[in-house]
Amino acid sequence: MYKHFICLANSYKRGGRCVAGVEIIIDPDGQWSVRRDEAGRPQWIRPIDRHTEFGEIPEGDARFLPLLSVVEMTEVVPCPQHAHSEDVYFANMYAIGKVLPHPDVISQLADGVHDVLFYDSEYSISIDTYNRGDYSLMLVHPESFSFHLDPTKVRAKYFMNFRYHGVTYDFSVTDPYFYAYINQNLGALEDLSDVYLVLSLGLEYEGRHHKLVAAVIIPSLTVTATDFQSVLHDKLREKSVRPFTRQERRYCKRAFVVPSQEGLSLCIRKKGSREQFIMLDAGCDLSSWQKVNLKTVLLVTYENEYGEETYRIRKAPFVTGKWNFRSLLCHLKRLGRYGAK
């Protein structure tokens, strides 16, 4: 069973990430629409990892799912837990496109049903309220907002103070992208005039479930409202996989992994020419700023139905190159073969 959603949260969660978004329906022409419940509210999805203690998504998997990316999941099985009714198990999850942050687009995903946030106007709810609940995620457009740093914390922790339907709230922020934005734009934060907030109910902590700001989405008027349909790419087909040639490696001065809004990319600095950036393929276990030997990676070519090509970097299963007898023998011994004791 396949599911598609627009990623609206990729926040911190007990050593990993909490990924969530609004489910969408994609028609044969590539146009999408929001799936809604009986009350007209956008239907949310929260992928849960079967193999982690709290269902958190490992950092290595979540980094390929930036905010506003269109995500496809396979073998989806609902696993609701009281207020966390949006939880689902899955087999694979990867980004296949992206929508742009125009207000007309984001407003389609906002909650227009609830006047209070998660059952009351407090900063947390009891376990009994959680057990009786039926939702734990929502996107809201606050009437006013500000944020402040908690001076009592050793590590920087921001709180968002905002007003919604005449009630003032003050929730902690768990959005790593917002923290990165603060670090890069500290002097320009006062220029923020409009935001959308993704709110979430956290796991139980000291007998309460706290309300959190899981993501801060900053709308942009620099894109047109119609662009959000055109940037939804068809699923890419793998066309070819090959190692870098000796000549390509010879002209490489340095290769290392760099972060970007789209995810991690391999930056290749060539001798006497400009830099080249190639996105990492899903599941490629390279980390930010790691130096890369081009012998250890593969170049993957993808193609869409229109014949347009794009490239990704994939980790090679072993170091490519010629094997001599001594290296082959050592390799087999490591595998416990050929008379290894």
mmCIF file of C-alpha atoms in Angstrom:
data_model
loop_
_atom_site.group_PDB
_atom_site.id
_atom_site.type_symbol
_atom_site.label_atom_id
_atom_site.label_comp_id
_atom_site.label_asym_id
_atom_site.label_seq_id
_atom_site.Cartn_x
_atom_site.Cartn_y
_atom_site.Cartn_z
ATOM 1 C CA MET A 1 0.000 0.000 0.000
ATOM 2 C CA TYR A 2 1.491 3.312 -1.125
ATOM 3 C CA LYS A 3 0.978 6.640 0.598
ATOM 4 C CA HIS A 4 2.130 10.147 -0.303
ATOM 5 C CA PHE A 5 2.453 13.129 1.988
ATOM 6 C CA ILE A 6 3.968 16.594 2.095
ATOM 7 C CA CYS A 7 6.640 16.637 4.808
ATOM 8 C CA LEU A 8 5.775 19.406 7.279
ATOM 9 C CA ALA A 9 7.867 18.284 10.248
ATOM 10 C CA ASN A 10 11.319 16.731 10.665
ATOM 11 C CA SER A 11 11.989 17.537 14.307
ATOM 12 C CA TYR A 12 14.070 16.218 17.205
ATOM 13 C CA LYS A 13 12.699 13.123 18.955
ATOM 14 C CA ARG A 14 14.683 11.277 21.643
ATOM 15 C CA GLY A 15 17.888 10.665 19.729
ATOM 16 C CA GLY A 16 16.276 10.605 16.282
ATOM 17 C CA ARG A 17 13.679 12.504 14.304
ATOM 18 C CA CYS A 18 9.902 12.784 14.225
ATOM 19 C CA VAL A 19 8.757 13.015 10.600
ATOM 20 C CA ALA A 20 5.159 13.931 9.789
ATOM 21 C CA GLY A 21 3.058 15.548 7.105
ATOM 22 C CA VAL A 22 -0.300 15.914 5.397
ATOM 23 C CA GLU A 23 -1.411 13.087 3.132
ATOM 24 C CA ILE A 24 -2.037 13.955 -0.509
ATOM 25 C CA ILE A 25 -3.604 12.204 -3.495
ATOM 26 C CA ILE A 26 -1.665 12.330 -6.770
ATOM 27 C CA ASP A 27 -3.654 11.899 -9.980
ATOM 28 C CA PRO A 28 -2.259 10.390 -13.230
ATOM 29 C CA ASP A 29 -1.376 13.888 -14.497
ATOM 30 C CA GLY A 30 0.873 14.547 -11.497
ATOM 31 C CA GLN A 31 -1.525 17.012 -9.849
ATOM 32 C CA TRP A 32 -2.100 16.609 -6.133
ATOM 33 C CA SER A 33 -4.894 17.344 -3.699
ATOM 34 C CA VAL A 34 -5.134 17.169 0.086
ATOM 35 C CA ARG A 35 -6.806 14.128 1.635
ATOM 36 C CA ARG A 36 -9.278 15.292 4.290
ATOM 37 C CA ASP A 37 -11.287 13.603 7.028
ATOM 38 C CA GLU A 38 -15.067 13.800 7.486
ATOM 39 C CA ALA A 39 -14.772 17.187 9.229
ATOM 40 C CA GLY A 40 -12.771 18.624 6.311
ATOM 41 C CA ARG A 41 -9.513 18.661 8.237
ATOM 42 C CA PRO A 42 -6.271 17.655 6.434
ATOM 43 C CA GLN A 43 -5.365 14.024 7.112
ATOM 44 C CA TRP A 44 -1.953 13.716 8.807
ATOM 45 C CA ILE A 45 0.615 10.892 8.705
ATOM 46 C CA ARG A 46 3.437 10.191 11.159
ATOM 47 C CA PRO A 47 5.811 7.399 10.004
ATOM 48 C CA ILE A 48 6.979 5.169 12.867
ATOM 49 C CA ASP A 49 10.113 3.025 12.745
ATOM 50 C CA ARG A 50 9.458 -0.515 13.979
ATOM 51 C CA HIS A 51 13.051 -1.024 15.102
ATOM 52 C CA THR A 52 13.645 1.998 17.362
ATOM 53 C CA GLU A 53 12.702 2.346 21.020
ATOM 54 C CA PHE A 54 10.275 5.246 20.657
ATOM 55 C CA GLY A 55 9.422 4.889 16.970
ATOM 56 C CA GLU A 56 11.815 7.706 16.051
ATOM 57 C CA ILE A 57 13.229 7.861 12.519
ATOM 58 C CA PRO A 58 17.059 7.501 12.528
ATOM 59 C CA GLU A 59 18.975 10.657 11.650
ATOM 60 C CA GLY A 60 20.536 8.976 8.619
ATOM 61 C CA ASP A 61 17.107 8.315 7.082
ATOM 62 C CA ALA A 62 15.433 11.584 8.044
ATOM 63 C CA ARG A 63 18.080 13.846 6.505
ATOM 64 C CA PHE A 64 16.818 12.968 3.003
ATOM 65 C CA LEU A 65 13.355 14.365 3.806
ATOM 66 C CA PRO A 66 13.552 18.188 3.930
ATOM 67 C CA LEU A 67 10.505 20.274 4.801
ATOM 68 C CA LEU A 68 7.929 20.603 2.013
ATOM 69 C CA SER A 69 9.288 17.574 0.175
ATOM 70 C CA VAL A 70 6.760 15.175 -1.365
ATOM 71 C CA VAL A 71 7.360 11.777 0.254
ATOM 72 C CA GLU A 72 6.332 8.336 -0.966
ATOM 73 C CA MET A 73 5.952 5.431 1.478
ATOM 74 C CA THR A 74 5.532 1.749 0.689
ATOM 75 C CA GLU A 75 3.790 -1.045 2.615
ATOM 76 C CA VAL A 76 2.001 1.390 4.900
ATOM 77 C CA VAL A 77 0.217 -0.141 7.908
ATOM 78 C CA PRO A 78 -1.742 2.094 10.336
ATOM 79 C CA CYS A 79 -0.719 1.721 14.004
ATOM 80 C CA PRO A 80 -2.740 4.377 15.900
ATOM 81 C CA GLN A 81 -2.023 4.918 19.578
ATOM 82 C CA HIS A 82 -4.751 6.997 21.266
ATOM 83 C CA ALA A 83 -4.183 10.669 20.381
ATOM 84 C CA HIS A 84 -1.331 9.617 18.098
ATOM 85 C CA SER A 85 -3.911 8.371 15.620
ATOM 86 C CA GLU A 86 -1.708 9.416 12.692
ATOM 87 C CA ASP A 87 1.011 6.790 13.323
ATOM 88 C CA VAL A 88 1.834 4.299 10.548
ATOM 89 C CA TYR A 89 4.467 1.628 9.975
ATOM 90 C CA PHE A 90 6.213 1.521 6.594
ATOM 91 C CA ALA A 91 8.829 -0.396 4.599
ATOM 92 C CA ASN A 92 10.529 2.350 2.555
ATOM 93 C CA MET A 93 10.267 6.122 2.460
ATOM 94 C CA TYR A 94 11.848 8.586 0.022
ATOM 95 C CA ALA A 95 11.305 12.047 -1.439
ATOM 96 C CA ILE A 96 10.005 12.223 -5.024
ATOM 97 C CA GLY A 97 9.393 15.968 -5.354
ATOM 98 C CA LYS A 98 8.835 19.232 -3.549
ATOM 99 C CA VAL A 99 6.241 21.975 -3.136
ATOM 100 C CA LEU A 100 7.081 25.648 -2.781
ATOM 101 C CA PRO A 101 6.209 27.757 0.305
ATOM 102 C CA HIS A 102 3.646 30.090 -1.237
ATOM 103 C CA PRO A 103 0.888 31.150 1.237
ATOM 104 C CA ASP A 104 -1.830 29.845 -1.109
ATOM 105 C CA VAL A 105 -0.177 26.437 -0.988
ATOM 106 C CA ILE A 106 0.526 26.251 2.744
ATOM 107 C CA SER A 107 -2.946 27.496 3.657
ATOM 108 C CA GLN A 108 -4.441 24.386 2.019
ATOM 109 C CA LEU A 109 -2.675 22.282 4.652
ATOM 110 C CA ALA A 110 -3.732 24.343 7.677
ATOM 111 C CA ASP A 111 -6.268 23.245 10.293
ATOM 112 C CA GLY A 112 -9.522 25.176 10.038
ATOM 113 C CA VAL A 113 -11.553 23.047 12.431
ATOM 114 C CA HIS A 114 -10.101 23.329 15.951
ATOM 115 C CA ASP A 115 -10.301 26.586 17.914
ATOM 116 C CA VAL A 116 -8.041 25.327 20.727
ATOM 117 C CA LEU A 117 -4.794 23.440 20.439
ATOM 118 C CA PHE A 118 -4.995 19.769 21.417
ATOM 119 C CA TYR A 119 -8.101 19.743 23.581
ATOM 120 C CA ASP A 120 -7.409 22.765 25.838
ATOM 121 C CA SER A 121 -5.411 25.987 26.143
ATOM 122 C CA GLU A 122 -2.703 24.581 28.447
ATOM 123 C CA TYR A 123 0.903 23.777 27.513
ATOM 124 C CA SER A 124 0.408 20.027 28.103
ATOM 125 C CA ILE A 125 -2.334 17.451 28.599
ATOM 126 C CA SER A 126 -2.806 14.579 31.016
ATOM 127 C CA ILE A 127 -2.416 10.916 30.127
ATOM 128 C CA ASP A 128 -6.203 10.434 30.433
ATOM 129 C CA THR A 129 -6.838 13.218 27.934
ATOM 130 C CA TYR A 130 -4.230 11.713 25.629
ATOM 131 C CA ASN A 131 -5.857 8.267 25.840
ATOM 132 C CA ARG A 132 -9.233 9.751 24.848
ATOM 133 C CA GLY A 133 -7.777 11.911 22.068
ATOM 134 C CA ASP A 134 -7.991 11.387 18.313
ATOM 135 C CA TYR A 135 -5.386 13.770 16.856
ATOM 136 C CA SER A 136 -1.879 15.008 17.728
ATOM 137 C CA LEU A 137 -0.723 17.047 14.712
ATOM 138 C CA MET A 138 -1.893 20.297 13.159
ATOM 139 C CA LEU A 139 -0.706 23.260 11.094
ATOM 140 C CA VAL A 140 -1.880 26.692 12.273
ATOM 141 C CA HIS A 141 -1.483 30.283 11.134
ATOM 142 C CA PRO A 142 -0.960 32.387 14.303
ATOM 143 C CA GLU A 143 -2.401 35.875 14.637
ATOM 144 C CA SER A 144 0.876 37.124 16.151
ATOM 145 C CA PHE A 145 4.114 35.521 17.274
ATOM 146 C CA SER A 146 7.491 36.028 18.886
ATOM 147 C CA PHE A 147 10.206 33.717 20.146
ATOM 148 C CA HIS A 148 12.594 33.801 23.074
ATOM 149 C CA LEU A 149 15.547 31.834 24.390
ATOM 150 C CA ASP A 150 15.266 29.896 27.655
ATOM 151 C CA PRO A 151 18.263 31.090 29.729
ATOM 152 C CA THR A 152 17.992 28.181 32.191
ATOM 153 C CA LYS A 153 19.026 25.585 29.604
ATOM 154 C CA VAL A 154 22.639 24.597 29.010
ATOM 155 C CA ARG A 155 21.981 24.148 25.307
ATOM 156 C CA ALA A 156 20.092 26.821 23.373
ATOM 157 C CA LYS A 157 16.354 26.140 23.541
ATOM 158 C CA TYR A 158 13.848 28.476 21.938
ATOM 159 C CA PHE A 159 10.199 28.942 22.784
ATOM 160 C CA MET A 160 7.544 30.287 20.436
ATOM 161 C CA ASN A 161 5.041 32.672 21.990
ATOM 162 C CA PHE A 162 2.027 33.080 19.717
ATOM 163 C CA ARG A 163 -1.654 33.950 19.681
ATOM 164 C CA TYR A 164 -4.287 31.713 18.089
ATOM 165 C CA HIS A 165 -8.047 32.336 18.203
ATOM 166 C CA GLY A 166 -7.541 34.933 20.921
ATOM 167 C CA VAL A 167 -5.530 32.638 23.231
ATOM 168 C CA THR A 168 -1.802 33.076 23.910
ATOM 169 C CA TYR A 169 0.440 29.983 23.904
ATOM 170 C CA ASP A 170 4.120 29.420 24.666
ATOM 171 C CA PHE A 171 5.541 26.130 23.322
ATOM 172 C CA SER A 172 9.124 24.916 22.980
ATOM 173 C CA VAL A 173 10.564 24.607 19.456
ATOM 174 C CA THR A 174 12.014 21.248 18.323
ATOM 175 C CA ASP A 175 12.589 22.195 14.679
ATOM 176 C CA PRO A 176 16.304 21.790 13.723
ATOM 177 C CA TYR A 177 15.771 23.789 10.519
ATOM 178 C CA PHE A 178 14.527 26.756 12.540
ATOM 179 C CA TYR A 179 17.569 26.587 14.811
ATOM 180 C CA ALA A 180 19.787 26.594 11.713
ATOM 181 C CA TYR A 181 17.824 29.580 10.362
ATOM 182 C CA ILE A 182 18.351 31.452 13.629
ATOM 183 C CA ASN A 183 22.103 30.801 13.544
ATOM 184 C CA GLN A 184 22.378 32.052 9.970
ATOM 185 C CA ASN A 185 19.984 35.029 10.212
ATOM 186 C CA LEU A 186 20.327 36.194 13.798
ATOM 187 C CA GLY A 187 20.322 39.873 12.873
ATOM 188 C CA ALA A 188 17.308 39.595 10.561
ATOM 189 C CA LEU A 189 14.874 37.735 12.828
ATOM 190 C CA GLU A 190 12.893 40.890 13.549
ATOM 191 C CA ASP A 191 12.026 41.075 9.853
ATOM 192 C CA LEU A 192 9.926 37.903 10.123
ATOM 193 C CA SER A 193 6.329 39.020 9.676
ATOM 194 C CA ASP A 194 4.514 35.783 8.896
ATOM 195 C CA VAL A 195 4.922 32.113 9.839
ATOM 196 C CA TYR A 196 2.941 28.886 9.899
ATOM 197 C CA LEU A 197 3.481 26.548 12.852
ATOM 198 C CA VAL A 198 3.363 22.753 12.832
ATOM 199 C CA LEU A 199 2.247 21.664 16.303
ATOM 200 C CA SER A 200 2.633 18.213 17.800
ATOM 201 C CA LEU A 201 1.819 16.310 20.987
ATOM 202 C CA GLY A 202 4.988 14.778 22.399
ATOM 203 C CA LEU A 203 5.433 11.395 24.046
ATOM 204 C CA GLU A 204 4.666 11.019 27.736
ATOM 205 C CA TYR A 205 7.111 12.827 30.027
ATOM 206 C CA GLU A 206 6.668 12.947 33.803
ATOM 207 C CA GLY A 207 2.984 12.075 33.513
ATOM 208 C CA ARG A 208 2.145 14.684 30.847
ATOM 209 C CA HIS A 209 2.134 15.005 27.064
ATOM 210 C CA HIS A 210 3.625 18.374 26.148
ATOM 211 C CA LYS A 211 2.619 20.486 23.163
ATOM 212 C CA LEU A 212 5.508 21.347 20.854
ATOM 213 C CA VAL A 213 6.286 23.488 17.835
ATOM 214 C CA ALA A 214 7.623 20.758 15.556
ATOM 215 C CA ALA A 215 8.280 23.061 12.580
ATOM 216 C CA VAL A 216 8.283 26.740 11.687
ATOM 217 C CA ILE A 217 7.384 27.278 8.037
ATOM 218 C CA ILE A 218 8.166 30.690 6.584
ATOM 219 C CA PRO A 219 5.968 31.462 3.544
ATOM 220 C CA SER A 220 7.501 33.216 0.562
ATOM 221 C CA LEU A 221 5.930 35.551 -1.972
ATOM 222 C CA THR A 222 8.887 35.205 -4.330
ATOM 223 C CA VAL A 223 7.312 32.121 -5.940
ATOM 224 C CA THR A 224 4.012 31.999 -7.762
ATOM 225 C CA ALA A 225 1.063 30.088 -6.413
ATOM 226 C CA THR A 226 0.902 27.879 -9.528
ATOM 227 C CA ASP A 227 4.471 26.623 -9.183
ATOM 228 C CA PHE A 228 3.539 24.075 -6.543
ATOM 229 C CA GLN A 229 1.974 21.782 -9.156
ATOM 230 C CA SER A 230 4.869 21.913 -11.604
ATOM 231 C CA VAL A 231 7.580 21.016 -9.071
ATOM 232 C CA LEU A 232 5.984 17.678 -8.236
ATOM 233 C CA HIS A 233 8.291 15.371 -10.162
ATOM 234 C CA ASP A 234 7.340 12.000 -11.496
ATOM 235 C CA LYS A 235 9.093 9.121 -9.798
ATOM 236 C CA LEU A 236 12.578 8.816 -11.271
ATOM 237 C CA ARG A 237 13.662 5.608 -12.970
ATOM 238 C CA GLU A 238 17.177 4.323 -12.457
ATOM 239 C CA LYS A 239 18.931 4.343 -15.837
ATOM 240 C CA SER A 240 22.548 3.415 -15.108
ATOM 241 C CA VAL A 241 25.086 2.965 -12.327
ATOM 242 C CA ARG A 242 28.820 3.265 -12.877
ATOM 243 C CA PRO A 243 32.033 4.065 -10.977
ATOM 244 C CA PHE A 244 33.924 7.270 -11.674
ATOM 245 C CA THR A 245 36.481 6.827 -14.435
ATOM 246 C CA ARG A 246 40.226 7.168 -13.879
ATOM 247 C CA GLN A 247 40.205 10.443 -15.835
ATOM 248 C CA GLU A 248 37.373 11.853 -13.734
ATOM 249 C CA ARG A 249 39.241 10.972 -10.559
ATOM 250 C CA ARG A 250 42.473 12.466 -11.940
ATOM 251 C CA TYR A 251 40.864 15.889 -12.433
ATOM 252 C CA CYS A 252 39.251 15.848 -8.976
ATOM 253 C CA LYS A 253 41.109 18.046 -6.527
ATOM 254 C CA ARG A 254 38.882 17.331 -3.549
ATOM 255 C CA ALA A 255 35.475 15.756 -2.852
ATOM 256 C CA PHE A 256 33.490 16.167 0.363
ATOM 257 C CA VAL A 257 29.891 16.082 1.589
ATOM 258 C CA VAL A 258 28.069 19.365 2.214
ATOM 259 C CA PRO A 259 24.568 20.033 3.623
ATOM 260 C CA SER A 260 21.898 21.966 1.725
ATOM 261 C CA GLN A 261 18.157 22.637 1.937
ATOM 262 C CA GLU A 262 17.543 19.709 -0.406
ATOM 263 C CA GLY A 263 19.625 17.300 1.685
ATOM 264 C CA LEU A 264 23.269 16.201 1.530
ATOM 265 C CA SER A 265 25.332 16.675 -1.642
ATOM 266 C CA LEU A 266 28.787 15.653 -2.783
ATOM 267 C CA CYS A 267 30.861 18.722 -3.622
ATOM 268 C CA ILE A 268 33.550 17.903 -6.213
ATOM 269 C CA ARG A 269 36.248 20.524 -6.644
ATOM 270 C CA LYS A 270 37.997 20.051 -9.963
ATOM 271 C CA LYS A 271 41.431 21.297 -10.911
ATOM 272 C CA GLY A 272 41.196 24.634 -12.670
ATOM 273 C CA SER A 273 37.370 24.655 -12.824
ATOM 274 C CA ARG A 274 34.322 25.384 -10.689
ATOM 275 C CA GLU A 275 32.728 23.137 -8.107
ATOM 276 C CA GLN A 276 30.165 20.512 -9.021
ATOM 277 C CA PHE A 277 27.400 19.412 -6.637
ATOM 278 C CA ILE A 278 25.667 16.022 -6.911
ATOM 279 C CA MET A 279 22.903 14.958 -4.501
ATOM 280 C CA LEU A 280 23.389 11.814 -2.418
ATOM 281 C CA ASP A 281 21.094 8.908 -3.187
ATOM 282 C CA ALA A 282 18.624 7.757 -0.524
ATOM 283 C CA GLY A 283 20.327 5.503 2.027
ATOM 284 C CA CYS A 284 23.859 6.701 1.246
ATOM 285 C CA ASP A 285 25.511 6.685 4.699
ATOM 286 C CA LEU A 286 27.898 9.611 4.237
ATOM 287 C CA SER A 287 27.949 12.423 6.801
ATOM 288 C CA SER A 288 28.322 16.197 6.476
ATOM 289 C CA TRP A 289 31.823 17.496 5.686
ATOM 290 C CA GLN A 290 33.167 13.977 5.240
ATOM 291 C CA LYS A 291 35.990 13.669 2.686
ATOM 292 C CA VAL A 292 35.187 11.184 -0.058
ATOM 293 C CA ASN A 293 37.438 9.127 -2.302
ATOM 294 C CA LEU A 294 35.730 8.843 -5.693
ATOM 295 C CA LYS A 295 36.845 5.200 -5.841
ATOM 296 C CA THR A 296 34.402 4.419 -3.038
ATOM 297 C CA VAL A 297 31.223 5.859 -4.621
ATOM 298 C CA LEU A 298 29.128 5.295 -7.720
ATOM 299 C CA LEU A 299 27.423 7.745 -10.082
ATOM 300 C CA VAL A 300 23.732 6.881 -10.552
ATOM 301 C CA THR A 301 21.786 8.305 -13.498
ATOM 302 C CA TYR A 302 18.023 8.699 -13.131
ATOM 303 C CA GLU A 303 15.548 9.563 -15.869
ATOM 304 C CA ASN A 304 11.913 10.701 -15.779
ATOM 305 C CA GLU A 305 9.258 9.951 -18.400
ATOM 306 C CA TYR A 306 10.223 13.056 -20.370
ATOM 307 C CA GLY A 307 13.795 11.856 -20.848
ATOM 308 C CA GLU A 308 15.258 14.400 -18.424
ATOM 309 C CA GLU A 309 18.274 13.070 -16.547
ATOM 310 C CA THR A 310 19.502 13.755 -13.033
ATOM 311 C CA TYR A 311 22.425 12.318 -11.096
ATOM 312 C CA ARG A 312 22.927 10.949 -7.593
ATOM 313 C CA ILE A 313 25.839 9.577 -5.578
ATOM 314 C CA ARG A 314 25.633 6.070 -4.122
ATOM 315 C CA LYS A 315 28.071 4.319 -1.814
ATOM 316 C CA ALA A 316 29.881 1.480 -3.588
ATOM 317 C CA PRO A 317 29.495 -1.976 -1.971
ATOM 318 C CA PHE A 318 33.301 -2.269 -2.024
ATOM 319 C CA VAL A 319 36.199 -0.175 -3.266
ATOM 320 C CA THR A 320 36.097 -0.257 -7.051
ATOM 321 C CA GLY A 321 39.190 -1.041 -9.067
ATOM 322 C CA LYS A 322 41.200 -4.055 -10.161
ATOM 323 C CA TRP A 323 41.781 -6.927 -7.790
ATOM 324 C CA ASN A 324 45.175 -8.591 -7.646
ATOM 325 C CA PHE A 325 45.657 -12.083 -6.251
ATOM 326 C CA ARG A 326 46.985 -10.923 -2.856
ATOM 327 C CA SER A 327 44.147 -8.456 -2.191
ATOM 328 C CA LEU A 328 41.542 -11.000 -3.328
ATOM 329 C CA LEU A 329 43.005 -13.634 -1.007
ATOM 330 C CA CYS A 330 42.938 -11.208 1.946
ATOM 331 C CA HIS A 331 39.346 -10.319 1.127
ATOM 332 C CA LEU A 332 38.266 -13.968 1.088
ATOM 333 C CA LYS A 333 40.033 -14.617 4.401
ATOM 334 C CA ARG A 334 38.145 -11.739 5.993
ATOM 335 C CA LEU A 335 34.939 -13.382 4.832
ATOM 336 C CA GLY A 336 36.008 -16.631 6.537
ATOM 337 C CA ARG A 337 36.715 -18.533 3.323
ATOM 338 C CA TYR A 338 39.672 -20.164 1.598
ATOM 339 C CA GLY A 339 41.064 -21.896 4.636
ATOM 340 C CA ALA A 340 41.018 -18.916 6.998
ATOM 341 C CA LYS A 341 41.499 -19.936 10.635
#
